[in-house]
Every structure is written in C-alpha cells, then in structure tokens.
C-alpha cells in the first residue's frame, strides 16, 4: 500500500482545524511540532487531547504567547504527561554589548508537522505551513500544506519521526513556572525582528525643507539667475517654514500626467532651478508685485512670463510666494513627503472578506468562559489590496495643507520636509526605473 498525498488546499484561506481534530480523535498517538502557537490555535484542537490526554506523545513549540503557554497548563491539568510538552528556544549568540547581550533576531524552530499514529500500522501526517494559531487553523491566513496517509513504516513517515525526535532532542521540557520567561523570549525575537526590519529602512535623508515646483514650459526662453518667479502655496504651511525652505523648480517641455510620474522623470526636465525665497504675502496682501515669471494652477502648473504691471489674484487660503533664481539644482535628489515616521493606511477590497467560522464562534465562547475577556468584534476581515499614506484629520488645517502638498493630492507644487541626495549609482538606478 502506497502513501497518498492530498494537497491542502486549492484555496489559500481554508480552515483545517476540523480535519486535524478528526484525525486527533481517531488516532492512537499524536506528535505535534509548531513554530508558533497562540491560545486560539491550541484551543482549536484541544478537545480530543483533553478527552484522551494519553494520546499526546509530544508537543514541541518554537514560540508562543503567555496565554498559549497557560493553555498548556490546562492540558497538564487534563492529564497530559508533563514529559510530552517541550519548548524549542532556537539558537542565538552573544553580541558583546551591554544593551542587547545576545542576538534577539535569531534562528528558531519553524517546523509545522503533525504526525499521527492511526493504529493498525497506519499513519497520517499534516506537513505544511499551518502553525498552531487561530488565524492558521481557522482559515484566515493564506496557508498551504499536504496530508500524507499510508503505512507507518513508509519512508516518508520514518523521516518525519526522525525530524520530530530531533526537534524534541533540541528542545527543553516545558516548565509551567517559566511561562513568563518563555513569553519574554518570544518578545525578544519579535523585538529583534522589528529592529531588523526597521534597520533596513534608509536613514540617509537630510531634514531639509524643500518647496518643489513641477511645471510645464512653452516659451522660447528660460528664467535666468536673478530673475523672480511667483507662485502660491497653502497659507496653513505657515510663513516661517516657507521662508526657511529651499525652492527647487523643475521645468518640463510637457508635464507628465501626475506629479508622481514627474518626480520619477526629473532627469528629463529641461531646467532645474535652485531658488531662494524673496518674499511671502499672506491674506492676499500682494496687490502689485515685482516678478519676471509666474506659475498658475497648482493642479496643472505652467511657467509663463509676467505682464507688467503684475497684479495676481490669489485663491482663498493661499499665500503668495516670490523666489529668486540662484542657479541650477546641484545634484539629484529623492524628495520625501513625510516627516520621517510614515503613517500608512490599508486600502480595503470590499470583496473576498473572511467571516468567522462556527469553530471560531465556539472558540470565542470558550475564551470568554476561560478568561472573562470582552467579546471581540465579529467583523469580517477585509482583503487589503494596497497601502496609501494616511490622510490627516480634516479639522487640522495645517496637516491637511501638508497632505495637499504631496503627490497623493495630485498637486504639482509640493512641500517636501526631507530629501535624499542620490549617489551616481542611485541616479542611474532612478533613471532606469523611470517610465
């Protein structure tokens, strides 16, 4: 008799808890290995183990929450042998520093194997990505695995038993008095992973405020050093910030359809003008101003020579800015439109939501009975189809003005609080990525 293989499943989000409970109910012995465990996960399969505690030969976990370890205590109370429970603490190494004397982000046990002795010389094994968590077992995570069934002496099951025995050998026996220590060890890994992910973010940006103007140009001549250019920005950005900011004006023969595309195409600009703020007028105070050029319409700006006398009619809520051309922009920059800590928000897909299964409803009732915790909101999990910068509250005029001066607002006169000077290698990469 050969080993049969069933792929689990043809859809990534598919509950597996009922299938695993069924095999646990019918098996003679069970050995489980998981990289991560939560209380929702262990409770999803705990009923047959509490009913027949002698079935559990081994349970090895690589990391878990405090409440998950507390759930192991309830298995001990139900009669599971203390020798069956193990915690794999992974591998780490000394760092030689006082702040973090060991590597927090470290290799860990990440196996997902559920090996079941079904009696009469038969075995079954769930092998695959499902950890012992509620999201995995109740079909909320995208997961994949296989179910093997066949003779217990088949090579596949022999290899899995060897894998499991080695995991047990490397682990330490579970000690109920060490729950806090085990949970702390889990948090050390999570904190180390956070530091690792955060450490990958570029940190070479300079906090130089830049007013950025992306404009079309149809005249035969370009602004010269010493000439003055007029445009408008929101008053809520405030006068002081605007006076301290540098001004970079990029002139295109044809303006790209969006400011994001224009920013990606700065290398194609026919002029890159570095300017200094000459003066700012608020409250429509600039009745007649000296200017050689002006830029109208923040949504589709065009650089035009002024007609004297120059008497602009600023829009409500805008401040009038005049800048003097100093010369070309030195080097190339990546302009950033966040203060350094970016707030992102998910873009929801209204279709394909994940709803609670009957198993989850039952688990929620059990959780309430065990922990006396408030009921969780049973709202569907909506698929996220993208990320966008979080829009500021509309009541905060300045924050709204900052958002309206980013590419997300589709404006072409922008305010960048930070920028990153591109090295020659990065300049080539940026040009290669330009559409």
Coordinates of C-alpha atoms in Angstrom, one line a residue, residues 182-341:
X182 CA 9.1 31.8 27.6
X183 CA 6.8 34.6 26.7
X184 CA 9.7 37.1 27.3
X185 CA 11.9 35.0 25.0
X186 CA 9.2 35.2 22.3
X187 CA 9.0 39.0 22.7
X188 CA 12.8 39.2 22.4
X189 CA 12.6 37.6 19.0
X190 CA 9.7 39.9 17.9
X191 CA 11.6 43.0 19.1
X192 CA 14.7 41.8 17.3
X193 CA 12.7 41.2 14.1
X194 CA 11.2 44.7 14.4
X195 CA 14.7 46.2 14.8
X196 CA 15.9 44.2 11.8
X197 CA 13.0 45.4 9.6
X198 CA 13.3 49.0 10.8
X199 CA 17.1 48.8 10.3
X200 CA 16.6 48.1 6.6
X201 CA 14.9 51.5 6.1
X202 CA 17.2 54.1 4.5
X203 CA 18.4 56.6 7.1
X204 CA 20.5 58.9 4.8
X205 CA 17.8 61.5 4.3
X206 CA 18.5 65.1 5.3
X207 CA 15.9 67.2 7.1
X208 CA 15.9 70.0 4.5
X209 CA 12.6 71.5 3.7
X210 CA 12.1 72.0 0.0
X211 CA 9.3 73.7 -1.9
X212 CA 9.1 71.7 -5.1
X213 CA 7.5 73.1 -8.2
X214 CA 6.9 70.9 -11.3
X215 CA 5.8 73.0 -14.2
X216 CA 5.3 72.9 -17.9
X217 CA 7.0 75.4 -20.2
X218 CA 6.1 76.6 -23.7
X219 CA 8.1 79.8 -24.1
X220 CA 11.3 80.2 -26.0
X221 CA 13.5 81.3 -23.1
X222 CA 14.1 80.1 -19.6
X223 CA 14.4 82.0 -16.3
X224 CA 17.9 83.4 -15.7
X225 CA 19.7 83.7 -12.4
X226 CA 18.5 86.8 -10.5
X227 CA 15.0 86.7 -12.0
X228 CA 11.9 86.3 -9.8
X229 CA 9.3 83.6 -10.1
X230 CA 5.8 83.9 -8.5
X231 CA 3.6 81.0 -7.3
X232 CA 1.2 80.2 -4.5
X233 CA 1.2 77.6 -1.7
X234 CA -1.4 77.0 1.1
X235 CA -1.3 79.5 3.9
X236 CA -1.5 76.8 6.5
X237 CA 2.0 75.7 5.7
X238 CA 2.9 78.9 7.6
X239 CA 5.2 81.7 6.7
X240 CA 8.3 80.7 8.8
X241 CA 8.6 77.2 7.3
X242 CA 8.2 78.6 3.8
X243 CA 10.9 81.3 4.4
X244 CA 13.3 78.6 5.7
X245 CA 12.7 76.2 2.8
X246 CA 14.8 75.8 -0.3
X247 CA 12.9 76.0 -3.6
X248 CA 13.6 73.7 -6.5
X249 CA 11.7 74.3 -9.7
X250 CA 11.8 71.6 -12.5
X251 CA 10.6 72.7 -15.9
X252 CA 9.3 70.1 -18.4
X253 CA 8.5 70.6 -22.1
X254 CA 5.4 68.5 -21.5
X255 CA 4.2 67.9 -18.0
X256 CA 3.7 64.2 -17.1
X257 CA 0.1 63.3 -16.2
X258 CA 0.8 63.0 -12.5
X259 CA 3.2 64.6 -10.0
X260 CA 4.4 61.1 -9.1
X261 CA 5.4 60.4 -12.7
X262 CA 7.0 63.9 -12.8
X263 CA 9.1 63.1 -9.7
X264 CA 10.2 59.8 -11.4
X265 CA 11.2 61.8 -14.5
X266 CA 13.2 64.6 -13.0
X267 CA 16.1 63.7 -15.2
X268 CA 14.1 64.7 -18.3
X269 CA 13.4 68.3 -17.1
X270 CA 14.9 70.9 -19.4
X271 CA 15.6 73.2 -16.5
X272 CA 16.4 72.5 -12.8
X273 CA 16.3 75.8 -10.9
X274 CA 17.5 76.3 -7.4
X275 CA 15.8 79.4 -5.9
X276 CA 15.7 81.4 -2.7
X277 CA 12.6 82.8 -1.1
X278 CA 12.4 86.5 -1.8
X279 CA 9.1 87.3 -0.1
X280 CA 5.8 85.9 1.1
X281 CA 2.5 87.7 1.3
X282 CA -0.4 86.2 3.2
X283 CA -4.1 87.2 3.2
X284 CA -4.0 88.3 -0.4
X285 CA -1.7 91.2 0.6
X286 CA 0.4 91.3 -2.6
X287 CA -1.7 93.6 -4.8
X288 CA 1.1 94.5 -7.2
X289 CA 4.3 92.6 -7.1
X290 CA 7.7 92.5 -8.9
X291 CA 8.1 89.2 -10.7
X292 CA 9.5 88.1 -14.1
X293 CA 7.7 84.8 -14.2
X294 CA 4.5 83.3 -12.7
X295 CA 3.1 79.9 -12.2
X296 CA -0.7 79.4 -12.1
X297 CA -2.9 76.4 -11.3
X298 CA -1.3 74.0 -8.8
X299 CA -3.0 71.1 -10.5
X300 CA -1.5 71.7 -14.0
X301 CA 1.1 74.4 -13.5
X302 CA 2.7 76.3 -16.4
X303 CA 5.6 78.7 -16.2
X304 CA 4.8 81.9 -18.0
X305 CA 6.4 85.4 -18.3
X306 CA 4.6 88.1 -16.4
X307 CA 2.8 91.0 -18.0
X308 CA 3.6 94.3 -16.2
X309 CA 2.2 95.6 -14.0
X310 CA 1.8 92.1 -12.4
X311 CA -1.3 92.1 -10.3
X312 CA -2.1 88.5 -9.2
X313 CA -5.4 87.3 -7.8
X314 CA -4.5 84.6 -5.3
X315 CA -7.0 81.9 -4.4
X316 CA -8.6 81.9 -1.0
X317 CA -6.3 80.3 1.7
X318 CA -3.2 80.6 -0.4
X319 CA 0.0 82.6 0.4
X320 CA 1.9 84.4 -2.4
X321 CA 5.5 83.3 -2.8
X322 CA 8.2 85.0 -4.8
X323 CA 11.6 83.3 -5.3
X324 CA 14.8 84.5 -6.9
X325 CA 16.6 82.1 -9.2
X326 CA 20.1 81.3 -7.9
X327 CA 21.2 78.8 -10.5
X328 CA 20.8 75.1 -11.4
X329 CA 20.0 72.5 -8.7
X330 CA 23.2 70.8 -7.7
X331 CA 23.0 67.1 -8.0
X332 CA 19.9 64.8 -8.0
X333 CA 17.5 64.3 -5.1
X334 CA 14.8 61.9 -4.0
X335 CA 12.2 64.1 -2.4
X336 CA 10.3 62.6 0.6
X337 CA 6.9 63.7 1.7
X338 CA 6.7 62.5 5.3
X339 CA 8.4 63.8 8.5
X340 CA 10.4 60.6 8.9
X341 CA 7.7 58.4 10.5

